[in-house]
Short mmCIF file of C-alpha atoms in Angstrom, two decimals:
data_model
loop_
_atom_site.label_atom_id
_atom_site.label_comp_id
_atom_site.label_asym_id
_atom_site.label_seq_id
_atom_site.Cartn_x
_atom_site.Cartn_y
_atom_site.Cartn_z
CA UNK Y 1402 75.31 -11.45 17.26
CA UNK Y 1403 76.80 -13.86 14.28
CA UNK Y 1404 75.52 -13.40 11.05
CA UNK Y 1405 76.39 -15.97 8.02
CA UNK Y 1406 75.63 -16.37 4.29
CA UNK Y 1407 73.90 -18.83 2.47
CA UNK Y 1408 73.15 -18.84 -1.35
CA UNK Y 1409 69.40 -19.71 -2.47
CA UNK Y 1410 70.82 -22.65 -4.50
CA UNK Y 1411 72.47 -23.89 -1.62
CA UNK Y 1412 69.22 -23.84 0.52
CA UNK Y 1413 67.24 -27.12 -0.46
CA UNK Y 1414 70.67 -28.76 0.13
CA UNK Y 1415 70.71 -27.72 3.86
CA UNK Y 1416 67.05 -28.39 4.65
CA UNK Y 1417 67.03 -31.99 2.96
CA UNK Y 1418 70.59 -32.31 5.13
CA UNK Y 1419 68.15 -31.02 8.28
CA UNK Y 1420 65.72 -33.55 7.58
CA UNK Y 1421 68.07 -36.83 8.17
CA UNK Y 1422 68.31 -35.43 12.03
CA UNK Y 1423 65.37 -33.87 12.61
CA UNK Y 1424 61.49 -33.24 11.28
CA UNK Y 1425 61.52 -29.93 8.78
CA UNK Y 1426 58.49 -28.04 8.45
CA UNK Y 1427 58.43 -25.54 6.09
CA UNK Y 1428 55.75 -23.55 3.73
CA UNK Y 1429 54.82 -26.13 1.18
CA UNK Y 1430 51.94 -25.88 -1.75
CA UNK Y 1431 49.22 -28.20 -1.05
CA UNK Y 1432 45.76 -28.01 -2.53
CA UNK Y 1433 46.33 -24.53 -3.96
CA UNK Y 1434 47.04 -23.31 -0.54
CA UNK Y 1435 50.65 -22.50 0.91
CA UNK Y 1436 50.81 -24.46 4.10
CA UNK Y 1437 53.25 -25.32 6.97
CA UNK Y 1438 54.10 -29.51 6.45
CA UNK Y 1439 56.61 -31.83 7.27
CA UNK Y 1440 58.90 -32.44 4.17
CA UNK Y 1441 61.66 -34.79 3.00
CA UNK Y 1442 63.46 -32.81 0.32
CA UNK Y 1443 64.56 -29.17 0.69
CA UNK Y 1444 63.13 -28.78 -2.96
CA UNK Y 1445 59.34 -29.31 -1.88
CA UNK Y 1446 60.09 -25.96 0.33
CA UNK Y 1447 58.42 -22.46 -0.85
CA UNK Y 1448 60.23 -19.63 0.66
CA UNK Y 1449 59.35 -16.88 -2.26
CA UNK Y 1450 56.14 -16.36 -1.36
CA UNK Y 1451 53.67 -14.15 1.01
CA UNK Y 1452 52.77 -15.64 4.09
CA UNK Y 1453 51.36 -18.89 4.53
CA UNK Y 1454 47.05 -19.52 4.62
CA UNK Y 1455 47.62 -20.95 8.15
CA UNK Y 1456 50.21 -20.35 11.00
CA UNK Y 1457 52.58 -22.73 12.02
CA UNK Y 1458 51.15 -23.30 15.58
CA UNK Y 1459 50.02 -26.42 14.23
CA UNK Y 1460 53.45 -28.09 14.68
CA UNK Y 1461 53.31 -27.26 18.38
CA UNK Y 1462 49.41 -27.32 19.30
CA UNK Y 1463 47.94 -29.77 16.38
CA UNK Y 1464 44.71 -29.01 15.51
CA UNK Y 1465 43.63 -32.68 16.23
CA UNK Y 1466 46.15 -34.26 18.95
CA UNK Y 1467 46.00 -37.99 20.59
CA UNK Y 1468 46.71 -37.21 24.36
CA UNK Y 1469 45.90 -40.67 25.95
CA UNK Y 1470 44.75 -44.53 24.86
CA UNK Y 1471 42.22 -46.61 26.87
CA UNK Y 1472 40.50 -50.02 26.67
CA UNK Y 1473 37.23 -50.70 27.65
CA UNK Y 1474 37.65 -54.26 27.60
CA UNK Y 1475 36.37 -55.15 31.35
CA UNK Y 1476 38.73 -58.38 30.49
CA UNK Y 1477 41.73 -56.57 30.75
CA UNK Y 1478 43.58 -55.43 33.73
CA UNK Y 1479 44.03 -52.17 32.17
CA UNK Y 1480 40.53 -51.46 31.56
CA UNK Y 1481 39.28 -47.88 31.81
CA UNK Y 1482 43.30 -46.83 32.46
CA UNK Y 1483 44.51 -43.42 30.74
CA UNK Y 1484 48.24 -44.17 29.33
CA UNK Y 1485 49.99 -41.38 27.79
CA UNK Y 1486 50.84 -41.31 24.34
CA UNK Y 1487 54.52 -41.49 23.52
CA UNK Y 1488 55.93 -38.10 23.09
CA UNK Y 1489 57.72 -36.77 20.16
CA UNK Y 1490 61.47 -37.93 20.64
CA UNK Y 1491 62.84 -36.62 17.72
CA UNK Y 1492 63.31 -32.80 17.55
CA UNK Y 1493 62.25 -30.26 14.59
CA UNK Y 1494 62.37 -27.06 13.20
CA UNK Y 1495 59.87 -25.09 11.75
CA UNK Y 1496 61.23 -22.81 8.94
CA UNK Y 1497 60.58 -19.78 7.05
CA UNK Y 1498 58.18 -18.74 9.79
CA UNK Y 1499 57.15 -15.06 9.70
CA UNK Y 1500 58.22 -12.67 12.36
CA UNK Y 1501 54.13 -12.11 12.82
CA UNK Y 1502 53.70 -15.97 13.30
CA UNK Y 1503 57.00 -16.43 15.76
CA UNK Y 1504 55.10 -13.66 18.15
CA UNK Y 1505 52.39 -15.74 18.12
CA UNK Y 1506 54.53 -18.55 19.29
CA UNK Y 1507 55.31 -16.67 22.21
CA UNK Y 1508 51.49 -15.59 23.16
CA UNK Y 1509 51.09 -19.55 23.03
CA UNK Y 1510 53.88 -19.66 25.09
CA UNK Y 1511 52.25 -17.22 27.73
CA UNK Y 1512 49.10 -19.73 27.19
CA UNK Y 1513 50.60 -23.18 27.95
CA UNK Y 1514 53.50 -22.58 30.44
CA UNK Y 1515 52.31 -20.43 33.08
CA UNK Y 1516 54.39 -22.11 35.45
CA UNK Y 1517 54.14 -22.74 39.22
CA UNK Y 1518 51.08 -23.91 40.20
CA UNK Y 1519 49.26 -22.31 37.33
CA UNK Y 1520 48.42 -23.77 33.88
CA UNK Y 1521 51.16 -26.21 32.36
CA UNK Y 1522 50.53 -27.65 29.34
CA UNK Y 1523 52.78 -30.86 29.16
CA UNK Y 1524 51.71 -31.54 25.44
CA UNK Y 1525 52.79 -28.14 23.83
CA UNK Y 1526 55.82 -28.01 26.34
CA UNK Y 1527 57.25 -31.32 25.00
CA UNK Y 1528 57.22 -30.10 21.50
CA UNK Y 1529 58.32 -26.95 22.53
CA UNK Y 1530 61.17 -27.82 24.26
CA UNK Y 1531 62.31 -29.72 20.93
CA UNK Y 1532 61.77 -27.23 18.53
CA UNK Y 1533 63.97 -24.46 16.74
CA UNK Y 1534 62.26 -21.90 14.72
CA UNK Y 1535 63.82 -20.43 11.83
CA UNK Y 1536 62.70 -17.04 10.45
CA UNK Y 1537 62.14 -15.13 7.20
CA UNK Y 1538 62.08 -12.02 7.17
CA UNK Y 1539 59.17 -10.06 5.43
CA UNK Y 1540 60.65 -8.15 2.58
CA UNK Y 1541 57.56 -6.97 1.24
CA UNK Y 1542 54.90 -6.44 3.85
CA UNK Y 1543 51.42 -7.09 2.60
CA UNK Y 1544 48.43 -4.49 2.90
CA UNK Y 1545 46.62 -6.12 5.43
CA UNK Y 1546 49.72 -6.39 7.48
CA UNK Y 1547 49.72 -4.21 10.78
CA UNK Y 1548 52.44 -5.97 12.76
CA UNK Y 1549 53.87 -3.41 13.71
CA UNK Y 1550 50.93 -1.72 15.93
CA UNK Y 1551 52.26 -4.13 18.68
CA UNK Y 1552 55.37 -3.73 21.03
CA UNK Y 1553 58.15 -6.17 19.52
CA UNK Y 1554 56.40 -6.40 15.94
CA UNK Y 1555 57.44 -5.50 13.01
CA UNK Y 1556 58.55 -7.24 9.31
CA UNK Y 1557 62.23 -7.88 10.72
CA UNK Y 1558 61.50 -8.59 14.18
CA UNK Y 1559 63.12 -11.37 16.14
CA UNK Y 1560 60.71 -12.40 19.15
CA UNK Y 1561 60.13 -16.06 19.23
CA UNK Y 1562 62.93 -17.25 16.99
CA UNK Y 1563 66.26 -18.82 16.94
CA UNK Y 1564 67.48 -17.48 13.46
CA UNK Y 1565 66.14 -14.57 11.10
CA UNK Y 1566 66.75 -15.29 7.31
CA UNK Y 1567 66.61 -12.04 5.32
CA UNK Y 1568 66.72 -12.31 1.66
CA UNK Y 1569 69.36 -10.39 -0.25
CA UNK Y 1570 69.31 -10.88 -3.99
CA UNK Y 1571 70.50 -14.41 -4.27
CA UNK Y 1572 71.37 -15.16 -1.24
CA UNK Y 1573 70.17 -14.96 2.45
CA UNK Y 1574 71.56 -13.32 5.49
CA UNK Y 1575 70.98 -15.84 8.34
CA UNK Y 1576 71.46 -13.43 11.74
CA UNK Y 1577 71.64 -16.29 14.77
CA UNK Y 1578 69.66 -15.12 17.87
CA UNK Y 1579 70.11 -18.19 20.14
CA UNK Y 1580 72.12 -21.03 21.22
CA UNK Y 1581 69.42 -23.47 19.24
CA UNK Y 1582 70.00 -21.55 16.19
CA UNK Y 1583 73.41 -21.50 16.09
CA UNK Y 1584 73.53 -25.13 17.28
CA UNK Y 1585 71.30 -25.95 14.23
CA UNK Y 1586 73.43 -24.20 11.58
CA UNK Y 1587 76.95 -25.22 13.11
CA UNK Y 1588 79.07 -26.92 10.57
CA UNK Y 1589 76.11 -27.19 7.81
CA UNK Y 1590 77.30 -27.15 4.35
CA UNK Y 1591 77.00 -23.75 2.16
CA UNK Y 1592 77.24 -21.61 5.11
CA UNK Y 1593 79.93 -18.57 5.27
CA UNK Y 1594 80.42 -15.65 7.73
CA UNK Y 1595 78.41 -12.83 6.00
CA UNK Y 1596 80.32 -9.92 4.28
CA UNK Y 1597 79.86 -6.47 5.36
CA UNK Y 1598 77.88 -5.58 1.61
CA UNK Y 1599 75.16 -8.26 1.84
CA UNK Y 1600 74.80 -7.05 6.12
CA UNK Y 1601 74.47 -3.39 4.90
CA UNK Y 1602 72.06 -4.61 2.06
CA UNK Y 1603 69.99 -6.25 4.78
CA UNK Y 1604 69.82 -3.44 6.67
CA UNK Y 1605 68.78 -1.39 4.14
CA UNK Y 1606 65.80 -3.81 2.92
CA UNK Y 1607 64.56 -3.76 6.64
CA UNK Y 1608 64.40 -0.17 6.70
CA UNK Y 1609 62.12 0.29 3.87
CA UNK Y 1610 59.90 -2.83 4.73
CA UNK Y 1611 59.50 -1.27 8.40
CA UNK Y 1612 58.61 2.26 6.47
CA UNK Y 1613 56.12 0.05 4.11
CA UNK Y 1614 54.06 -1.00 6.86
CA UNK Y 1615 51.14 1.89 6.92
CA UNK Y 1616 48.18 -0.28 8.28
CA UNK Y 1617 48.85 -0.09 11.66
CA UNK Y 1618 46.37 0.77 14.37
CA UNK Y 1619 46.53 2.72 17.65
CA UNK Y 1620 46.15 0.00 20.88
CA UNK Y 1621 47.38 2.59 23.51
CA UNK Y 1622 43.98 3.69 24.98
CA UNK Y 1623 42.62 0.15 25.72
CA UNK Y 1624 44.16 -1.10 28.58
CA UNK Y 1625 42.97 2.16 30.41
CA UNK Y 1626 39.39 1.79 29.82
CA UNK Y 1627 37.12 0.01 31.74
CA UNK Y 1628 36.30 -3.80 30.99
CA UNK Y 1629 32.19 -2.26 31.50
CA UNK Y 1630 32.81 0.21 29.19
CA UNK Y 1631 34.39 -1.71 26.56
CA UNK Y 1632 31.96 -4.32 27.10
CA UNK Y 1633 28.51 -2.25 26.95
CA UNK Y 1634 29.59 -0.37 23.58
CA UNK Y 1635 26.64 -0.01 21.23
CA UNK Y 1636 28.97 -0.22 17.98
CA UNK Y 1637 29.17 -3.70 18.89
CA UNK Y 1638 25.80 -4.17 17.27
CA UNK Y 1639 26.97 -2.57 14.02
CA UNK Y 1640 29.95 -4.89 13.95
CA UNK Y 1641 28.14 -8.71 15.17
CA UNK Y 1642 25.35 -8.48 12.63
CA UNK Y 1643 27.48 -8.96 9.48
CA UNK Y 1644 29.55 -11.85 10.94
CA UNK Y 1645 28.32 -15.58 9.83
CA UNK Y 1646 30.11 -17.14 12.57
CA UNK Y 1647 32.23 -19.42 10.27
CA UNK Y 1648 34.93 -19.67 12.44
CA UNK Y 1649 37.49 -18.85 9.96
CA UNK Y 1650 39.55 -16.13 11.66
CA UNK Y 1651 40.24 -18.48 15.00
CA UNK Y 1652 41.11 -21.18 12.86
CA UNK Y 1653 43.31 -19.30 10.97
CA UNK Y 1654 44.69 -17.00 13.86
CA UNK Y 1655 48.26 -17.73 15.01
CA UNK Y 1656 47.36 -16.79 18.83
CA UNK Y 1657 43.80 -18.09 19.28
CA UNK Y 1658 44.14 -21.72 21.53
CA UNK Y 1659 40.96 -22.78 22.49
CA UNK Y 1660 40.58 -26.49 22.48
CA UNK Y 1661 38.05 -29.41 23.24
CA UNK Y 1662 38.93 -32.73 24.75
CA UNK Y 1663 36.82 -35.78 23.66
CA UNK Y 1664 36.97 -39.59 24.50
CA UNK Y 1665 36.40 -41.37 21.10
CA UNK Y 1666 36.00 -45.41 21.34
CA UNK Y 1667 36.03 -47.84 18.59
CA UNK Y 1668 34.81 -51.40 19.89
CA UNK Y 1669 37.39 -51.30 22.99
CA UNK Y 1670 39.74 -49.33 21.92
CA UNK Y 1671 39.81 -45.59 23.24
CA UNK Y 1672 41.64 -42.43 22.60
CA UNK Y 1673 41.16 -38.99 24.49
CA UNK Y 1674 41.45 -36.35 21.82
CA UNK Y 1675 42.05 -32.83 21.94
CA UNK Y 1676 40.76 -30.41 19.26
CA UNK Y 1677 41.02 -26.97 18.26
CA UNK Y 1678 37.82 -25.12 19.29
CA UNK Y 1679 36.21 -21.49 18.45
CA UNK Y 1680 34.42 -18.99 20.44
CA UNK Y 1681 32.46 -17.92 17.41
CA UNK Y 1682 30.56 -21.17 17.71
CA UNK Y 1683 27.12 -21.60 19.46
CA UNK Y 1684 27.99 -24.21 22.12
CA UNK Y 1685 31.39 -23.19 22.87
CA UNK Y 1686 30.54 -22.03 26.02
CA UNK Y 1687 27.73 -24.54 26.88
CA UNK Y 1688 27.96 -26.07 30.16
CA UNK Y 1689 26.97 -29.39 31.10
CA UNK Y 1690 23.50 -28.26 32.78
CA UNK Y 1691 22.48 -26.63 29.47
CA UNK Y 1692 23.01 -23.20 30.45
CA UNK Y 1693 25.10 -21.57 28.02
CA UNK Y 1694 26.33 -17.96 29.27
CA UNK Y 1695 26.74 -16.78 25.70
CA UNK Y 1696 23.75 -17.87 23.74
CA UNK Y 1697 23.55 -15.31 21.44
CA UNK Y 1698 26.09 -14.41 18.37
CA UNK Y 1699 26.70 -10.64 19.60
CA UNK Y 1700 27.67 -11.98 22.89
CA UNK Y 1701 30.45 -14.76 21.28
CA UNK Y 1702 31.49 -12.14 19.13
CA UNK Y 1703 32.37 -9.43 21.46
CA UNK Y 1704 33.97 -12.23 23.66
CA UNK Y 1705 36.34 -12.99 20.82
CA UNK Y 1706 37.74 -9.28 20.39
CA UNK Y 1707 37.36 -8.25 24.45
CA UNK Y 1708 39.55 -11.19 25.33
CA UNK Y 1709 42.14 -10.63 22.89
CA UNK Y 1710 42.75 -6.82 23.28
CA UNK Y 1711 41.44 -6.39 27.08
CA UNK Y 1712 41.08 -9.49 28.81
CA UNK Y 1713 44.47 -11.08 27.93
CA UNK Y 1714 46.38 -7.73 28.25
CA UNK Y 1715 44.99 -7.30 31.75
CA UNK Y 1716 46.56 -11.21 32.56
CA UNK Y 1717 49.87 -11.04 30.40
CA UNK Y 1718 50.41 -7.75 29.56
CA UNK Y 1719 50.09 -7.87 26.10
CA UNK Y 1720 47.60 -8.10 23.30
CA UNK Y 1721 46.55 -11.46 21.71
CA UNK Y 1722 46.77 -10.36 18.28
CA UNK Y 1723 50.18 -10.03 16.18
CA UNK Y 1724 48.89 -8.25 13.44
CA UNK Y 1725 49.29 -11.04 10.58
CA UNK Y 1726 45.99 -9.86 8.97
CA UNK Y 1727 45.03 -13.33 8.02
CA UNK Y 1728 41.46 -12.77 9.62
CA UNK Y 1729 40.80 -9.63 7.19
CA UNK Y 1730 42.23 -11.55 4.11
CA UNK Y 1731 40.11 -14.47 4.79
CA UNK Y 1732 36.77 -13.20 6.34
CA UNK Y 1733 33.87 -14.00 3.85
CA UNK Y 1734 32.20 -10.83 5.02
CA UNK Y 1735 35.44 -8.81 5.10
CA UNK Y 1736 35.16 -7.63 8.83
CA UNK Y 1737 38.66 -5.84 9.20
CA UNK Y 1738 39.71 -6.06 12.97
CA UNK Y 1739 41.47 -3.10 12.37
CA UNK Y 1740 38.41 -0.88 12.17
CA UNK Y 1741 37.06 -2.87 15.38
CA UNK Y 1742 40.35 -2.42 17.23
CA UNK Y 1743 40.13 1.46 16.31
CA UNK Y 1744 36.66 1.97 18.00
CA UNK Y 1745 37.72 0.35 21.19
CA UNK Y 1746 40.89 2.54 21.30
CA UNK Y 1747 38.80 5.93 20.28
#
């Protein structure tokens, strides 16, 4: 495994160099929030802060995405014929992704790339193929982080990454994990082979960070419980009543992937759009007949957690949570997913 060294003062130059060859998406301050956004100058990137408000999944699965275009002009020979939107030609790199968010991309891969005759999402896969993911290890995990609760998780986990950066004083140790990562850094200015002192220091920082994640939650018994045992648990009543169904937990989650598709037309020009949706919203599963199989907040609330920790695990052999802690930080009524999982696992 190749390890390289770059001075912090040279990082902006590296990012600017990359912008000349591909789209670069990195954490930036926007409207008072730290968000993943495209940059044109390496100086825009903010690499010395905690996790972003939203995960970088938008780079692969946009919150609003044009899928097809069409015209309703009946005089046109192409009336009502759907045309695919031109796919992303340029490659892109998502930079400074925390390990929990990289694990979230792996979960999205399972949903959107099921292979064979199962579901394959061409829009997601086209972006994924052209994307390189550079991670930034968490030297100081937050109190709300519980990434180590899940298989392959942790503040220095590498799943889903092509390169992992570790902040070591005034330098970064760059651990190259894949061919994509090696191609990204090949012949870039400011990089040199990492010395043993820097690698030793990075390993000590890693050990300290892993030990500091002490807010884990056990999940080992959920898989062995029957669906109905969890479904009928009376504790759902205590949890759902304080929820106000705002949906912030779903929109900030790096693994939530529900969407709605709508045709939008202005005059005779139309587009088929895909928008993120949320299982917490009242009309989420309303059928064309008007029937709603989850008509109350309790049923929708229960569905969110049953899906993440039970149904998803049965289908993909892992849970649809990476322990980033955003839903805990952002919930306006202080619902803590760790308490709920603890109850499911008890």
